[in-house]
Coordinates of C-alpha atoms in Angstrom, one line a residue:
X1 CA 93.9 74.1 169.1
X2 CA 92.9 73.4 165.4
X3 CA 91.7 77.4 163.7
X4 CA 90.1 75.3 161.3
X5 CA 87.6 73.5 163.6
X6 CA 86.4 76.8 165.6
X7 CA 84.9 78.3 162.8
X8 CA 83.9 78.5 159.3
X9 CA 83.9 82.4 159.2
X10 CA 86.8 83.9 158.0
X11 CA 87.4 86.9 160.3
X12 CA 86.9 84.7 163.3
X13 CA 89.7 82.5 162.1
X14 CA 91.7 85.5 161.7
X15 CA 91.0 86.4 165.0
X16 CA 91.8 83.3 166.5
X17 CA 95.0 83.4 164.9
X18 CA 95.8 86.5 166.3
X19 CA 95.2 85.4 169.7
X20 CA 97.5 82.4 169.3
X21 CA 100.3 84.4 168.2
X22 CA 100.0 87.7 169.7
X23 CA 101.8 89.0 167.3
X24 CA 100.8 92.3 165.3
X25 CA 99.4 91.7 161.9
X26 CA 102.2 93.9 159.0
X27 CA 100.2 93.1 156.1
X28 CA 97.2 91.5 155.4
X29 CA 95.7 89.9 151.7
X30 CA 92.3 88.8 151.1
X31 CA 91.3 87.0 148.5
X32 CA 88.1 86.4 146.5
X33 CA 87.7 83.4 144.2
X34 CA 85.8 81.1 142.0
X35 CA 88.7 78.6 142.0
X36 CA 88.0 78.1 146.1
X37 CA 85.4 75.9 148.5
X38 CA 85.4 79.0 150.6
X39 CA 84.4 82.5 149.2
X40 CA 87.0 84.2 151.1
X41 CA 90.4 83.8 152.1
X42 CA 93.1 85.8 154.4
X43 CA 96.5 85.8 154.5
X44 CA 98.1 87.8 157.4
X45 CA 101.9 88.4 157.3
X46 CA 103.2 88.9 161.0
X47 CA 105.8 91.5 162.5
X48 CA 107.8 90.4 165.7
X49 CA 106.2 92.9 167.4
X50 CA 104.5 91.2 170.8
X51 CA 101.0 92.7 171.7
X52 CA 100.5 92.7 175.3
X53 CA 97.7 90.8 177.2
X54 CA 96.2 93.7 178.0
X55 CA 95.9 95.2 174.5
X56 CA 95.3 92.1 173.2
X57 CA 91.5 92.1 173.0
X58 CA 91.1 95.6 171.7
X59 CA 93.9 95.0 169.4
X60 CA 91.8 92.1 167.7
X61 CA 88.4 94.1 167.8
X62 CA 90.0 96.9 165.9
X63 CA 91.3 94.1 162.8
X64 CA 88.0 92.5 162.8
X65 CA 86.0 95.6 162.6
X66 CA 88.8 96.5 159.7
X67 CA 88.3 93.6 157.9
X68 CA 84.8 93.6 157.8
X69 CA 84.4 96.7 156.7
X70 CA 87.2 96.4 154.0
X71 CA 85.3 93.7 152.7
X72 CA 82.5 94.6 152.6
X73 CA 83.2 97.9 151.2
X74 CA 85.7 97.0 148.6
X75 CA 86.2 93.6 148.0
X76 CA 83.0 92.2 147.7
X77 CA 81.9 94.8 145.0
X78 CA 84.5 93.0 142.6
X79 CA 83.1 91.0 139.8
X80 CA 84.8 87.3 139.4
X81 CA 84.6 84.9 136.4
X82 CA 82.4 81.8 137.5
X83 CA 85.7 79.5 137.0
X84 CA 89.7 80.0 137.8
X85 CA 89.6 83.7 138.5
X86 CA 90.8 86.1 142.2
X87 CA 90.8 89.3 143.5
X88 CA 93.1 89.8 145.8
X89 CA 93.1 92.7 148.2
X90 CA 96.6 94.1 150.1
X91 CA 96.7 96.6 152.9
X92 CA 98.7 97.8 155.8
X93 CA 97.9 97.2 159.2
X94 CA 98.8 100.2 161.7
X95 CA 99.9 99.4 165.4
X96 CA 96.7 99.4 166.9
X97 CA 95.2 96.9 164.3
X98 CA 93.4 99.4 162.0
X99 CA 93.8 98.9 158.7
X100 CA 95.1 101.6 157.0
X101 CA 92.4 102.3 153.6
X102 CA 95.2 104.6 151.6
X103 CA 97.6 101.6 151.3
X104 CA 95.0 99.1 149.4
X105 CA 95.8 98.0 146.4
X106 CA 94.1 95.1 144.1
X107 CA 95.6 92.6 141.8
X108 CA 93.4 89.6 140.0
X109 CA 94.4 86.5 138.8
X110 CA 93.0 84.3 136.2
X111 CA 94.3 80.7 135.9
X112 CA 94.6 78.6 132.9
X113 CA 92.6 81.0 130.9
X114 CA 91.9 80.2 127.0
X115 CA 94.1 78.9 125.1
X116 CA 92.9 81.5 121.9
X117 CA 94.0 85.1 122.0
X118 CA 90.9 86.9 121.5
X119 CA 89.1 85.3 123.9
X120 CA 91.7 86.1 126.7
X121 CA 91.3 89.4 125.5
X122 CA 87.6 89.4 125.6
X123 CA 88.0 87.6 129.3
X124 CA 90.1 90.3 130.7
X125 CA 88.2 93.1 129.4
X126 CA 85.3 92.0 131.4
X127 CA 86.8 93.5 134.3
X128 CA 85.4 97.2 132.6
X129 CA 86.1 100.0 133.9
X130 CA 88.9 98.8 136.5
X131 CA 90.7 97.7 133.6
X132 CA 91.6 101.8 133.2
X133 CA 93.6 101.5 136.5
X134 CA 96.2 98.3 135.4
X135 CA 99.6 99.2 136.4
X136 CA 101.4 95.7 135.5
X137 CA 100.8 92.7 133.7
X138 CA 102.6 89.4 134.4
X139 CA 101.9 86.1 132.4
X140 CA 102.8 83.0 132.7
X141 CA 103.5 80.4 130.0
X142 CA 103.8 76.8 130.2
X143 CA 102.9 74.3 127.4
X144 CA 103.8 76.2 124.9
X145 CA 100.5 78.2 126.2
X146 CA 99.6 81.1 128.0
X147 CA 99.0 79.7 131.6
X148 CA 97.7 81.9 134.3
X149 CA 97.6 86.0 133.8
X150 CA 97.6 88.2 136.8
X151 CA 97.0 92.0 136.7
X152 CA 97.7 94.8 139.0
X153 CA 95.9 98.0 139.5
X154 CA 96.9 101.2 140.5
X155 CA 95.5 101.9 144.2
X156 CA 92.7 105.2 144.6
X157 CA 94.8 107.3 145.4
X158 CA 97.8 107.0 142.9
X159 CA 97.5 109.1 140.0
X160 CA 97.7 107.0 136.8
X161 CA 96.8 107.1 132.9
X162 CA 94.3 104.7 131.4
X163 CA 96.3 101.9 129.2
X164 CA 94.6 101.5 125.5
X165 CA 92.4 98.7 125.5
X166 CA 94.1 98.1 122.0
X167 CA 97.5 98.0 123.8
X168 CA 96.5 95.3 126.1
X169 CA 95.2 93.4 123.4
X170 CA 98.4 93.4 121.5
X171 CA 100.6 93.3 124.7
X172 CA 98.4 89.7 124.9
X173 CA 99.2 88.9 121.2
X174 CA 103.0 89.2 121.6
X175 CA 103.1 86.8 124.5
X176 CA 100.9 84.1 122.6
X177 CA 103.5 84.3 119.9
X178 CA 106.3 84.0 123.0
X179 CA 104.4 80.7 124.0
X180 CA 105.4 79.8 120.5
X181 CA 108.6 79.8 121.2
X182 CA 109.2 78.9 124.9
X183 CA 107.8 75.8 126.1
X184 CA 107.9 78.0 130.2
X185 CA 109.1 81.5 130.7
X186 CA 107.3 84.4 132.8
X187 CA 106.6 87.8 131.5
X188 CA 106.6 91.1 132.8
X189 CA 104.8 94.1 131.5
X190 CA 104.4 97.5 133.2
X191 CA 102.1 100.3 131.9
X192 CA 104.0 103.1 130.6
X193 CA 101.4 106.4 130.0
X194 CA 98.6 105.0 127.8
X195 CA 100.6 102.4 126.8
X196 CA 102.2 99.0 128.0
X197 CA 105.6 97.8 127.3
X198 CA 107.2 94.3 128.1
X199 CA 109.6 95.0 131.0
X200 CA 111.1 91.7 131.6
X201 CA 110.6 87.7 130.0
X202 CA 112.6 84.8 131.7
X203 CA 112.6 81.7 129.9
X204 CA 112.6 78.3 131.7
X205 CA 114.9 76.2 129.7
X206 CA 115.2 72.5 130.8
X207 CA 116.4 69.1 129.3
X208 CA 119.7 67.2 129.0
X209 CA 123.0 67.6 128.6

């Protein structure tokens, strides 16, 4: 059986899946991009829990019903750059298939975004008001540039304080002038209060000896 050649719907395919492995669904991520042929994509992560045949098909209605409804609901309402940009949606899945709404989170991704400060800035504060929510920052640098930029938000129902646009900005700055100096290293921000601090940087070093 090839998923791929069932069916070009998404939650079908998920279904499917399900049915071949009969195995409950832990964690699921969805994503959203520009970057994709497909609008949508799902990732489920699998437990070793069996489901028996008997539970099987209510099981699967229950995750499709879910997913829909997530989607529809909360993913589809995010906003996505026309090139190189993802939200990606992660939530628990209880035993019977449900997923569980208090446990989504977002995170969005932009790839190779420009290669001139200010307009990363002005790129990432399109995202508006959901920007208020970021709870980490990690970027990527390769080239001697900034490289791909993902940020995570604070779910609904975690209480948070809105970063400074002005500290994102700056936290942006500092690792352009890392990129100066490291030709590959990954850095880690996390938002402390209404501000955001750099956590973490590991450098990629590489050549001879």
């Amino acid at each position: 059986m090839n998923i791929n050649s069932i069916s070009n719907n998404v939650v079908e395919k998920l279904e499917q899946t399900v049915r071949y492995e009969k195995k409950q669904v832990q964690v699921l991520r969805v994503s959203k991009s520009s970057s994709n042929i497909h609008a949508y994509m799902i990732f489920p992560e699998f437990s070793e829990v069996k489901i028996s045949n008997t539970e099987l098909d209510e099981y699967i209605e229950n995750l499709s019903t879910s997913v829909k409804y997530v989607i529809d609901r909360k993913l589809s309402q995010q906003e996505i750059e026309k090139q190189n940009h993802s939200f990606i949606m992660t939530c628990e899945v209880e035993e019977d298939g449900v997923i569980d709404d208090e446990t989504i989170h977002f995170n969005t991704t932009y790839v190779k975004p420009p290669t001139i400060a200010n307009k990363v800035f002005k790129l990432v504060c399109g995202l508006g008001n959901r920007l208020d929510s970021l709870k980490e920052l990690h970027i990527t640098v390769l080239n001697n540039n900034i490289n791909r930029i993902e940020i995570e938000f604070y779910n609904e129902n975690e209480t948070y304080v809105a970063v400074e646009k002005e500290e994102i900005a700056n936290a942006i700055m500092r690792a352009y002038t890392k990129a100066n100096i490291y030709y590959a290293a990954d850095l880690y921000y996390a938002a402390e209060g209404n501000e955001i601090k750099l956590k973490s940087i590991k450098p990629k070093l590489a050549g001879d000896v």
